Amino acid sequence: MTKKELANILYLKEVFDTKLDAEKKIDSILDLIQETLLSGEDVNFIGWGKLEVVQRAPRLGRNPKTGEEVQIESRRGIKFKPGKKFLEKLN
C-alpha cells in the first residue's frame, strides 16, 4: 500500500473530509514519527508494534557481481517489533 492509497482509503471511510486533507495529515504523522526516531526515541503503538533505532555492527559483505569481500561499516537502522495483539491476529 502506498501513502496515496492509504489517504484514499481513509477518505473513503470518511475519516478525513477530502483526499488532500488526508494526504496532508498522513504526511504530518509520518514526519512526526521520523523526527521522533531521528532524535533517538522509540515509537510505540501499544498492541500494534514498536519502531526503534538500532545500531548495526560492522560486518564483512560480498560484492555479488565480482565476489570480492567488502567491509560494511556500522550504521543505524530501523527495527520493527510487532505487538502481542498484532502477532496473535497474524498467526
PDB file of N, CA and C in Angstrom:
ATOM      1  N   MET A   1       0.854  -1.176   0.000  1.00  0.00           N
ATOM      2  CA  MET A   1       0.000   0.000   0.000  1.00  0.00           C
ATOM      3  C   MET A   1       0.895   1.233   0.000  1.00  0.00           C
ATOM      4  N   THR A   2       0.555   2.162  -0.838  1.00  0.00           N
ATOM      5  CA  THR A   2       1.301   3.421  -0.889  1.00  0.00           C
ATOM      6  C   THR A   2       0.620   4.458   0.013  1.00  0.00           C
ATOM      7  N   LYS A   3       1.334   5.555   0.237  1.00  0.00           N
ATOM      8  CA  LYS A   3       0.782   6.636   1.055  1.00  0.00           C
ATOM      9  C   LYS A   3      -0.482   7.207   0.414  1.00  0.00           C
ATOM     10  N   LYS A   4      -0.459   7.317  -0.912  1.00  0.00           N
ATOM     11  CA  LYS A   4      -1.620   7.848  -1.630  1.00  0.00           C
ATOM     12  C   LYS A   4      -2.825   6.905  -1.500  1.00  0.00           C
ATOM     13  N   GLU A   5      -2.579   5.592  -1.584  1.00  0.00           N
ATOM     14  CA  GLU A   5      -3.655   4.615  -1.425  1.00  0.00           C
ATOM     15  C   GLU A   5      -4.223   4.660  -0.007  1.00  0.00           C
ATOM     16  N   LEU A   6      -3.355   4.816   0.980  1.00  0.00           N
ATOM     17  CA  LEU A   6      -3.810   4.932   2.371  1.00  0.00           C
ATOM     18  C   LEU A   6      -4.696   6.162   2.541  1.00  0.00           C
ATOM     19  N   ALA A   7      -4.256   7.283   1.982  1.00  0.00           N
ATOM     20  CA  ALA A   7      -5.050   8.514   2.068  1.00  0.00           C
ATOM     21  C   ALA A   7      -6.413   8.323   1.413  1.00  0.00           C
ATOM     22  N   ASN A   8      -6.449   7.641   0.281  1.00  0.00           N
ATOM     23  CA  ASN A   8      -7.707   7.416  -0.425  1.00  0.00           C
ATOM     24  C   ASN A   8      -8.645   6.532   0.403  1.00  0.00           C
ATOM     25  N   ILE A   9      -8.111   5.481   1.006  1.00  0.00           N
ATOM     26  CA  ILE A   9      -8.931   4.585   1.834  1.00  0.00           C
ATOM     27  C   ILE A   9      -9.507   5.341   3.030  1.00  0.00           C
ATOM     28  N   LEU A  10      -8.669   6.150   3.690  1.00  0.00           N
ATOM     29  CA  LEU A  10      -9.157   6.913   4.841  1.00  0.00           C
ATOM     30  C   LEU A  10     -10.195   7.948   4.429  1.00  0.00           C
ATOM     31  N   TYR A  11     -10.042   8.513   3.235  1.00  0.00           N
ATOM     32  CA  TYR A  11     -11.045   9.446   2.714  1.00  0.00           C
ATOM     33  C   TYR A  11     -12.360   8.704   2.450  1.00  0.00           C
ATOM     34  N   LEU A  12     -12.279   7.533   1.826  1.00  0.00           N
ATOM     35  CA  LEU A  12     -13.485   6.757   1.522  1.00  0.00           C
ATOM     36  C   LEU A  12     -14.197   6.275   2.791  1.00  0.00           C
ATOM     37  N   LYS A  13     -13.436   6.030   3.857  1.00  0.00           N
ATOM     38  CA  LYS A  13     -14.025   5.629   5.139  1.00  0.00           C
ATOM     39  C   LYS A  13     -14.510   6.840   5.942  1.00  0.00           C
ATOM     40  N   GLU A  14     -14.412   8.021   5.322  1.00  0.00           N
ATOM     41  CA  GLU A  14     -14.864   9.284   5.900  1.00  0.00           C
ATOM     42  C   GLU A  14     -14.124   9.662   7.181  1.00  0.00           C
ATOM     43  N   VAL A  15     -12.843   9.263   7.265  1.00  0.00           N
ATOM     44  CA  VAL A  15     -12.000   9.684   8.379  1.00  0.00           C
ATOM     45  C   VAL A  15     -11.584  11.137   8.169  1.00  0.00           C
ATOM     46  N   PHE A  16     -11.358  11.505   6.901  1.00  0.00           N
ATOM     47  CA  PHE A  16     -10.993  12.874   6.529  1.00  0.00           C
ATOM     48  C   PHE A  16     -12.019  13.410   5.536  1.00  0.00           C
ATOM     49  N   ASP A  17     -12.140  14.732   5.490  1.00  0.00           N
ATOM     50  CA  ASP A  17     -13.139  15.372   4.628  1.00  0.00           C
ATOM     51  C   ASP A  17     -12.763  15.340   3.150  1.00  0.00           C
ATOM     52  N   THR A  18     -11.471  15.498   2.855  1.00  0.00           N
ATOM     53  CA  THR A  18     -11.023  15.498   1.459  1.00  0.00           C
ATOM     54  C   THR A  18      -9.787  14.616   1.330  1.00  0.00           C
ATOM     55  N   LYS A  19      -9.494  14.222   0.083  1.00  0.00           N
ATOM     56  CA  LYS A  19      -8.285  13.436  -0.165  1.00  0.00           C
ATOM     57  C   LYS A  19      -7.040  14.256   0.154  1.00  0.00           C
ATOM     58  N   LEU A  20      -7.080  15.537  -0.186  1.00  0.00           N
ATOM     59  CA  LEU A  20      -5.943  16.415   0.083  1.00  0.00           C
ATOM     60  C   LEU A  20      -5.700  16.537   1.581  1.00  0.00           C
ATOM     61  N   ASP A  21      -6.772  16.675   2.345  1.00  0.00           N
ATOM     62  CA  ASP A  21      -6.663  16.743   3.805  1.00  0.00           C
ATOM     63  C   ASP A  21      -6.057  15.453   4.356  1.00  0.00           C
ATOM     64  N   ALA A  22      -6.475  14.322   3.818  1.00  0.00           N
ATOM     65  CA  ALA A  22      -5.946  13.023   4.258  1.00  0.00           C
ATOM     66  C   ALA A  22      -4.453  12.933   3.967  1.00  0.00           C
ATOM     67  N   GLU A  23      -4.038  13.332   2.776  1.00  0.00           N
ATOM     68  CA  GLU A  23      -2.622  13.279   2.404  1.00  0.00           C
ATOM     69  C   GLU A  23      -1.782  14.186   3.293  1.00  0.00           C
ATOM     70  N   LYS A  24      -2.266  15.406   3.562  1.00  0.00           N
ATOM     71  CA  LYS A  24      -1.526  16.350   4.404  1.00  0.00           C
ATOM     72  C   LYS A  24      -1.371  15.818   5.828  1.00  0.00           C
ATOM     73  N   LYS A  25      -2.427  15.252   6.372  1.00  0.00           N
ATOM     74  CA  LYS A  25      -2.365  14.756   7.745  1.00  0.00           C
ATOM     75  C   LYS A  25      -1.513  13.501   7.864  1.00  0.00           C
ATOM     76  N   ILE A  26      -1.557  12.630   6.862  1.00  0.00           N
ATOM     77  CA  ILE A  26      -0.687  11.454   6.867  1.00  0.00           C
ATOM     78  C   ILE A  26       0.769  11.895   6.781  1.00  0.00           C
ATOM     79  N   ASP A  27       1.058  12.890   5.924  1.00  0.00           N
ATOM     80  CA  ASP A  27       2.420  13.438   5.836  1.00  0.00           C
ATOM     81  C   ASP A  27       2.869  13.982   7.183  1.00  0.00           C
ATOM     82  N   SER A  28       1.995  14.692   7.873  1.00  0.00           N
ATOM     83  CA  SER A  28       2.321  15.258   9.179  1.00  0.00           C
ATOM     84  C   SER A  28       2.628  14.164  10.198  1.00  0.00           C
ATOM     85  N   ILE A  29       1.826  13.112  10.196  1.00  0.00           N
ATOM     86  CA  ILE A  29       2.029  11.994  11.128  1.00  0.00           C
ATOM     87  C   ILE A  29       3.362  11.307  10.839  1.00  0.00           C
ATOM     88  N   LEU A  30       3.637  11.032   9.571  1.00  0.00           N
ATOM     89  CA  LEU A  30       4.887  10.362   9.216  1.00  0.00           C
ATOM     90  C   LEU A  30       6.105  11.238   9.513  1.00  0.00           C
ATOM     91  N   ASP A  31       5.984  12.550   9.302  1.00  0.00           N
ATOM     92  CA  ASP A  31       7.077  13.471   9.639  1.00  0.00           C
ATOM     93  C   ASP A  31       7.355  13.451  11.140  1.00  0.00           C
ATOM     94  N   LEU A  32       6.297  13.431  11.947  1.00  0.00           N
ATOM     95  CA  LEU A  32       6.460  13.392  13.396  1.00  0.00           C
ATOM     96  C   LEU A  32       7.120  12.085  13.839  1.00  0.00           C
ATOM     97  N   ILE A  33       6.720  10.965  13.249  1.00  0.00           N
ATOM     98  CA  ILE A  33       7.347   9.674  13.573  1.00  0.00           C
ATOM     99  C   ILE A  33       8.825   9.710  13.189  1.00  0.00           C
ATOM    100  N   GLN A  34       9.123  10.256  12.018  1.00  0.00           N
ATOM    101  CA  GLN A  34      10.510  10.360  11.573  1.00  0.00           C
ATOM    102  C   GLN A  34      11.339  11.224  12.515  1.00  0.00           C
ATOM    103  N   GLU A  35      10.826  12.379  12.895  1.00  0.00           N
ATOM    104  CA  GLU A  35      11.533  13.266  13.815  1.00  0.00           C
ATOM    105  C   GLU A  35      11.802  12.578  15.146  1.00  0.00           C
ATOM    106  N   THR A  36      10.822  11.842  15.643  1.00  0.00           N
ATOM    107  CA  THR A  36      10.966  11.138  16.909  1.00  0.00           C
ATOM    108  C   THR A  36      12.067  10.090  16.824  1.00  0.00           C
ATOM    109  N   LEU A  37      12.081   9.303  15.748  1.00  0.00           N
ATOM    110  CA  LEU A  37      13.109   8.282  15.569  1.00  0.00           C
ATOM    111  C   LEU A  37      14.486   8.907  15.390  1.00  0.00           C
ATOM    112  N   LEU A  38      14.581  10.005  14.635  1.00  0.00           N
ATOM    113  CA  LEU A  38      15.862  10.669  14.429  1.00  0.00           C
ATOM    114  C   LEU A  38      16.420  11.255  15.726  1.00  0.00           C
ATOM    115  N   SER A  39      15.543  11.602  16.661  1.00  0.00           N
ATOM    116  CA  SER A  39      16.004  12.133  17.942  1.00  0.00           C
ATOM    117  C   SER A  39      16.457  11.018  18.886  1.00  0.00           C
ATOM    118  N   GLY A  40      16.287   9.762  18.462  1.00  0.00           N
ATOM    119  CA  GLY A  40      16.747   8.637  19.274  1.00  0.00           C
ATOM    120  C   GLY A  40      15.676   7.985  20.113  1.00  0.00           C
ATOM    121  N   GLU A  41      14.471   8.494  20.064  1.00  0.00           N
ATOM    122  CA  GLU A  41      13.368   7.915  20.837  1.00  0.00           C
ATOM    123  C   GLU A  41      12.677   6.816  20.037  1.00  0.00           C
ATOM    124  N   ASP A  42      12.090   5.853  20.748  1.00  0.00           N
ATOM    125  CA  ASP A  42      11.300   4.796  20.113  1.00  0.00           C
ATOM    126  C   ASP A  42       9.872   5.284  19.896  1.00  0.00           C
ATOM    127  N   VAL A  43       9.192   4.687  18.942  1.00  0.00           N
ATOM    128  CA  VAL A  43       7.778   4.975  18.688  1.00  0.00           C
ATOM    129  C   VAL A  43       7.026   3.684  18.977  1.00  0.00           C
ATOM    130  N   ASN A  44       6.104   3.738  19.944  1.00  0.00           N
ATOM    131  CA  ASN A  44       5.412   2.540  20.400  1.00  0.00           C
ATOM    132  C   ASN A  44       3.901   2.724  20.270  1.00  0.00           C
ATOM    133  N   PHE A  45       3.279   1.837  19.490  1.00  0.00           N
ATOM    134  CA  PHE A  45       1.830   1.809  19.367  1.00  0.00           C
ATOM    135  C   PHE A  45       1.374   0.543  20.074  1.00  0.00           C
ATOM    136  N   ILE A  46       0.887   0.678  21.290  1.00  0.00           N
ATOM    137  CA  ILE A  46       0.541  -0.469  22.123  1.00  0.00           C
ATOM    138  C   ILE A  46      -0.465  -1.356  21.397  1.00  0.00           C
ATOM    139  N   GLY A  47      -0.152  -2.648  21.354  1.00  0.00           N
ATOM    140  CA  GLY A  47      -0.997  -3.618  20.689  1.00  0.00           C
ATOM    141  C   GLY A  47      -0.678  -3.797  19.218  1.00  0.00           C
ATOM    142  N   TRP A  48      -0.009  -2.821  18.612  1.00  0.00           N
ATOM    143  CA  TRP A  48       0.309  -2.911  17.186  1.00  0.00           C
ATOM    144  C   TRP A  48       1.788  -3.184  16.961  1.00  0.00           C
ATOM    145  N   GLY A  49       2.657  -2.372  17.564  1.00  0.00           N
ATOM    146  CA  GLY A  49       4.083  -2.611  17.401  1.00  0.00           C
ATOM    147  C   GLY A  49       4.940  -1.439  17.833  1.00  0.00           C
ATOM    148  N   LYS A  50       6.238  -1.648  17.715  1.00  0.00           N
ATOM    149  CA  LYS A  50       7.218  -0.665  18.167  1.00  0.00           C
ATOM    150  C   LYS A  50       8.265  -0.460  17.081  1.00  0.00           C
ATOM    151  N   LEU A  51       8.586   0.804  16.801  1.00  0.00           N
ATOM    152  CA  LEU A  51       9.661   1.171  15.890  1.00  0.00           C
ATOM    153  C   LEU A  51      10.807   1.699  16.736  1.00  0.00           C
ATOM    154  N   GLU A  52      12.016   1.181  16.504  1.00  0.00           N
ATOM    155  CA  GLU A  52      13.153   1.665  17.258  1.00  0.00           C
ATOM    156  C   GLU A  52      14.381   1.769  16.378  1.00  0.00           C
ATOM    157  N   VAL A  53      15.254   2.716  16.716  1.00  0.00           N
ATOM    158  CA  VAL A  53      16.513   2.891  16.006  1.00  0.00           C
ATOM    159  C   VAL A  53      17.523   1.936  16.633  1.00  0.00           C
ATOM    160  N   VAL A  54      18.220   1.183  15.786  1.00  0.00           N
ATOM    161  CA  VAL A  54      19.244   0.257  16.267  1.00  0.00           C
ATOM    162  C   VAL A  54      20.561   0.551  15.561  1.00  0.00           C
ATOM    163  N   GLN A  55      21.657   0.234  16.237  1.00  0.00           N
ATOM    164  CA  GLN A  55      22.990   0.388  15.658  1.00  0.00           C
ATOM    165  C   GLN A  55      23.413  -0.947  15.068  1.00  0.00           C
ATOM    166  N   ARG A  56      23.654  -0.974  13.791  1.00  0.00           N
ATOM    167  CA  ARG A  56      24.113  -2.189  13.115  1.00  0.00           C
ATOM    168  C   ARG A  56      25.641  -2.272  13.226  1.00  0.00           C
ATOM    169  N   ALA A  57      26.143  -3.423  13.579  1.00  0.00           N
ATOM    170  CA  ALA A  57      27.583  -3.631  13.737  1.00  0.00           C
ATOM    171  C   ALA A  57      28.260  -3.691  12.369  1.00  0.00           C
ATOM    172  N   PRO A  58      29.541  -3.347  12.320  1.00  0.00           N
ATOM    173  CA  PRO A  58      30.256  -3.506  11.053  1.00  0.00           C
ATOM    174  C   PRO A  58      30.357  -4.995  10.716  1.00  0.00           C
ATOM    175  N   ARG A  59      30.373  -5.296   9.418  1.00  0.00           N
ATOM    176  CA  ARG A  59      30.424  -6.702   9.022  1.00  0.00           C
ATOM    177  C   ARG A  59      31.104  -6.844   7.668  1.00  0.00           C
ATOM    178  N   LEU A  60      31.411  -8.065   7.358  1.00  0.00           N
ATOM    179  CA  LEU A  60      32.037  -8.363   6.086  1.00  0.00           C
ATOM    180  C   LEU A  60      30.957  -8.785   5.104  1.00  0.00           C
ATOM    181  N   GLY A  61      30.879  -8.101   3.967  1.00  0.00           N
ATOM    182  CA  GLY A  61      29.901  -8.424   2.945  1.00  0.00           C
ATOM    183  C   GLY A  61      30.598  -8.902   1.680  1.00  0.00           C
ATOM    184  N   ARG A  62      29.828  -9.158   0.652  1.00  0.00           N
ATOM    185  CA  ARG A  62      30.408  -9.641  -0.598  1.00  0.00           C
ATOM    186  C   ARG A  62      29.742  -8.921  -1.762  1.00  0.00           C
ATOM    187  N   ASN A  63      30.540  -8.443  -2.684  1.00  0.00           N
ATOM    188  CA  ASN A  63      30.041  -7.829  -3.904  1.00  0.00           C
ATOM    189  C   ASN A  63      29.467  -8.955  -4.769  1.00  0.00           C
ATOM    190  N   PRO A  64      28.157  -8.956  -5.037  1.00  0.00           N
ATOM    191  CA  PRO A  64      27.557 -10.061  -5.776  1.00  0.00           C
ATOM    192  C   PRO A  64      28.046 -10.168  -7.229  1.00  0.00           C
ATOM    193  N   LYS A  65      28.501  -9.065  -7.772  1.00  0.00           N
ATOM    194  CA  LYS A  65      28.947  -9.063  -9.167  1.00  0.00           C
ATOM    195  C   LYS A  65      30.334  -9.691  -9.315  1.00  0.00           C
ATOM    196  N   THR A  66      31.248  -9.315  -8.405  1.00  0.00           N
ATOM    197  CA  THR A  66      32.635  -9.777  -8.531  1.00  0.00           C
ATOM    198  C   THR A  66      32.993 -10.869  -7.530  1.00  0.00           C
ATOM    199  N   GLY A  67      32.204 -11.016  -6.473  1.00  0.00           N
ATOM    200  CA  GLY A  67      32.518 -11.989  -5.429  1.00  0.00           C
ATOM    201  C   GLY A  67      33.551 -11.476  -4.439  1.00  0.00           C
ATOM    202  N   GLU A  68      34.014 -10.252  -4.629  1.00  0.00           N
ATOM    203  CA  GLU A  68      35.026  -9.661  -3.755  1.00  0.00           C
ATOM    204  C   GLU A  68      34.423  -9.329  -2.387  1.00  0.00           C
ATOM    205  N   GLU A  69      35.188  -9.602  -1.327  1.00  0.00           N
ATOM    206  CA  GLU A  69      34.732  -9.270   0.020  1.00  0.00           C
ATOM    207  C   GLU A  69      34.868  -7.772   0.243  1.00  0.00           C
ATOM    208  N   VAL A  70      33.873  -7.203   0.919  1.00  0.00           N
ATOM    209  CA  VAL A  70      33.828  -5.762   1.161  1.00  0.00           C
ATOM    210  C   VAL A  70      33.487  -5.540   2.629  1.00  0.00           C
ATOM    211  N   GLN A  71      34.176  -4.594   3.262  1.00  0.00           N
ATOM    212  CA  GLN A  71      33.871  -4.255   4.650  1.00  0.00           C
ATOM    213  C   GLN A  71      32.699  -3.272   4.667  1.00  0.00           C
ATOM    214  N   ILE A  72      31.645  -3.625   5.384  1.00  0.00           N
ATOM    215  CA  ILE A  72      30.475  -2.754   5.519  1.00  0.00           C
ATOM    216  C   ILE A  72      30.560  -2.093   6.885  1.00  0.00           C
ATOM    217  N   GLU A  73      30.569  -0.773   6.910  1.00  0.00           N
ATOM    218  CA  GLU A  73      30.717  -0.023   8.152  1.00  0.00           C
ATOM    219  C   GLU A  73      29.449  -0.099   8.993  1.00  0.00           C
ATOM    220  N   SER A  74      29.607   0.233  10.273  1.00  0.00           N
ATOM    221  CA  SER A  74      28.432   0.258  11.149  1.00  0.00           C
ATOM    222  C   SER A  74      27.512   1.390  10.723  1.00  0.00           C
ATOM    223  N   ARG A  75      26.233   1.195  10.962  1.00  0.00           N
ATOM    224  CA  ARG A  75      25.247   2.213  10.585  1.00  0.00           C
ATOM    225  C   ARG A  75      24.004   2.039  11.448  1.00  0.00           C
ATOM    226  N   ARG A  76      23.170   3.042  11.406  1.00  0.00           N
ATOM    227  CA  ARG A  76      21.914   2.961  12.141  1.00  0.00           C
ATOM    228  C   ARG A  76      20.822   2.463  11.211  1.00  0.00           C
ATOM    229  N   GLY A  77      19.841   1.771  11.791  1.00  0.00           N
ATOM    230  CA  GLY A  77      18.709   1.272  11.025  1.00  0.00           C
ATOM    231  C   GLY A  77      17.456   1.316  11.876  1.00  0.00           C
ATOM    232  N   ILE A  78      16.345   0.959  11.295  1.00  0.00           N
ATOM    233  CA  ILE A  78      15.064   0.930  11.993  1.00  0.00           C
ATOM    234  C   ILE A  78      14.645  -0.519  12.161  1.00  0.00           C
ATOM    235  N   LYS A  79      14.193  -0.843  13.355  1.00  0.00           N
ATOM    236  CA  LYS A  79      13.728  -2.199  13.647  1.00  0.00           C
ATOM    237  C   LYS A  79      12.260  -2.113  14.061  1.00  0.00           C
ATOM    238  N   PHE A  80      11.444  -3.033  13.534  1.00  0.00           N
ATOM    239  CA  PHE A  80      10.028  -3.093  13.904  1.00  0.00           C
ATOM    240  C   PHE A  80       9.780  -4.370  14.682  1.00  0.00           C
ATOM    241  N   LYS A  81       9.166  -4.213  15.842  1.00  0.00           N
ATOM    242  CA  LYS A  81       8.758  -5.366  16.643  1.00  0.00           C
ATOM    243  C   LYS A  81       7.237  -5.348  16.722  1.00  0.00           C
ATOM    244  N   PRO A  82       6.568  -6.335  16.141  1.00  0.00           N
ATOM    245  CA  PRO A  82       5.105  -6.349  16.216  1.00  0.00           C
ATOM    246  C   PRO A  82       4.632  -6.577  17.648  1.00  0.00           C
ATOM    247  N   GLY A  83       3.495  -5.970  17.983  1.00  0.00           N
ATOM    248  CA  GLY A  83       2.902  -6.129  19.300  1.00  0.00           C
ATOM    249  C   GLY A  83       2.220  -7.477  19.455  1.00  0.00           C
ATOM    250  N   LYS A  84       1.900  -7.819  20.687  1.00  0.00           N
ATOM    251  CA  LYS A  84       1.301  -9.116  21.002  1.00  0.00           C
ATOM    252  C   LYS A  84      -0.030  -9.325  20.272  1.00  0.00           C
ATOM    253  N   LYS A  85      -0.901  -8.326  20.307  1.00  0.00           N
ATOM    254  CA  LYS A  85      -2.198  -8.451  19.641  1.00  0.00           C
ATOM    255  C   LYS A  85      -2.045  -8.613  18.132  1.00  0.00           C
ATOM    256  N   PHE A  86      -1.083  -7.886  17.551  1.00  0.00           N
ATOM    257  CA  PHE A  86      -0.827  -7.980  16.119  1.00  0.00           C
ATOM    258  C   PHE A  86      -0.353  -9.390  15.754  1.00  0.00           C
ATOM    259  N   LEU A  87       0.574  -9.930  16.557  1.00  0.00           N
ATOM    260  CA  LEU A  87       1.080 -11.274  16.299  1.00  0.00           C
ATOM    261  C   LEU A  87      -0.012 -12.335  16.439  1.00  0.00           C
ATOM    262  N   GLU A  88      -0.908 -12.144  17.413  1.00  0.00           N
ATOM    263  CA  GLU A  88      -1.998 -13.089  17.592  1.00  0.00           C
ATOM    264  C   GLU A  88      -2.913 -13.115  16.369  1.00  0.00           C
ATOM    265  N   LYS A  89      -3.190 -11.943  15.797  1.00  0.00           N
ATOM    266  CA  LYS A  89      -4.031 -11.866  14.601  1.00  0.00           C
ATOM    267  C   LYS A  89      -3.308 -12.449  13.391  1.00  0.00           C
ATOM    268  N   LEU A  90      -2.005 -12.262  13.346  1.00  0.00           N
ATOM    269  CA  LEU A  90      -1.213 -12.740  12.232  1.00  0.00           C
ATOM    270  C   LEU A  90      -1.135 -14.256  12.209  1.00  0.00           C
ATOM    271  N   ASN A  91      -1.067 -14.861  13.369  1.00  0.00           N
ATOM    272  CA  ASN A  91      -0.951 -16.315  13.453  1.00  0.00           C
ATOM    273  C   ASN A  91      -2.293 -16.886  13.848  1.00  0.00           C
TER     274      ASN A  91
END
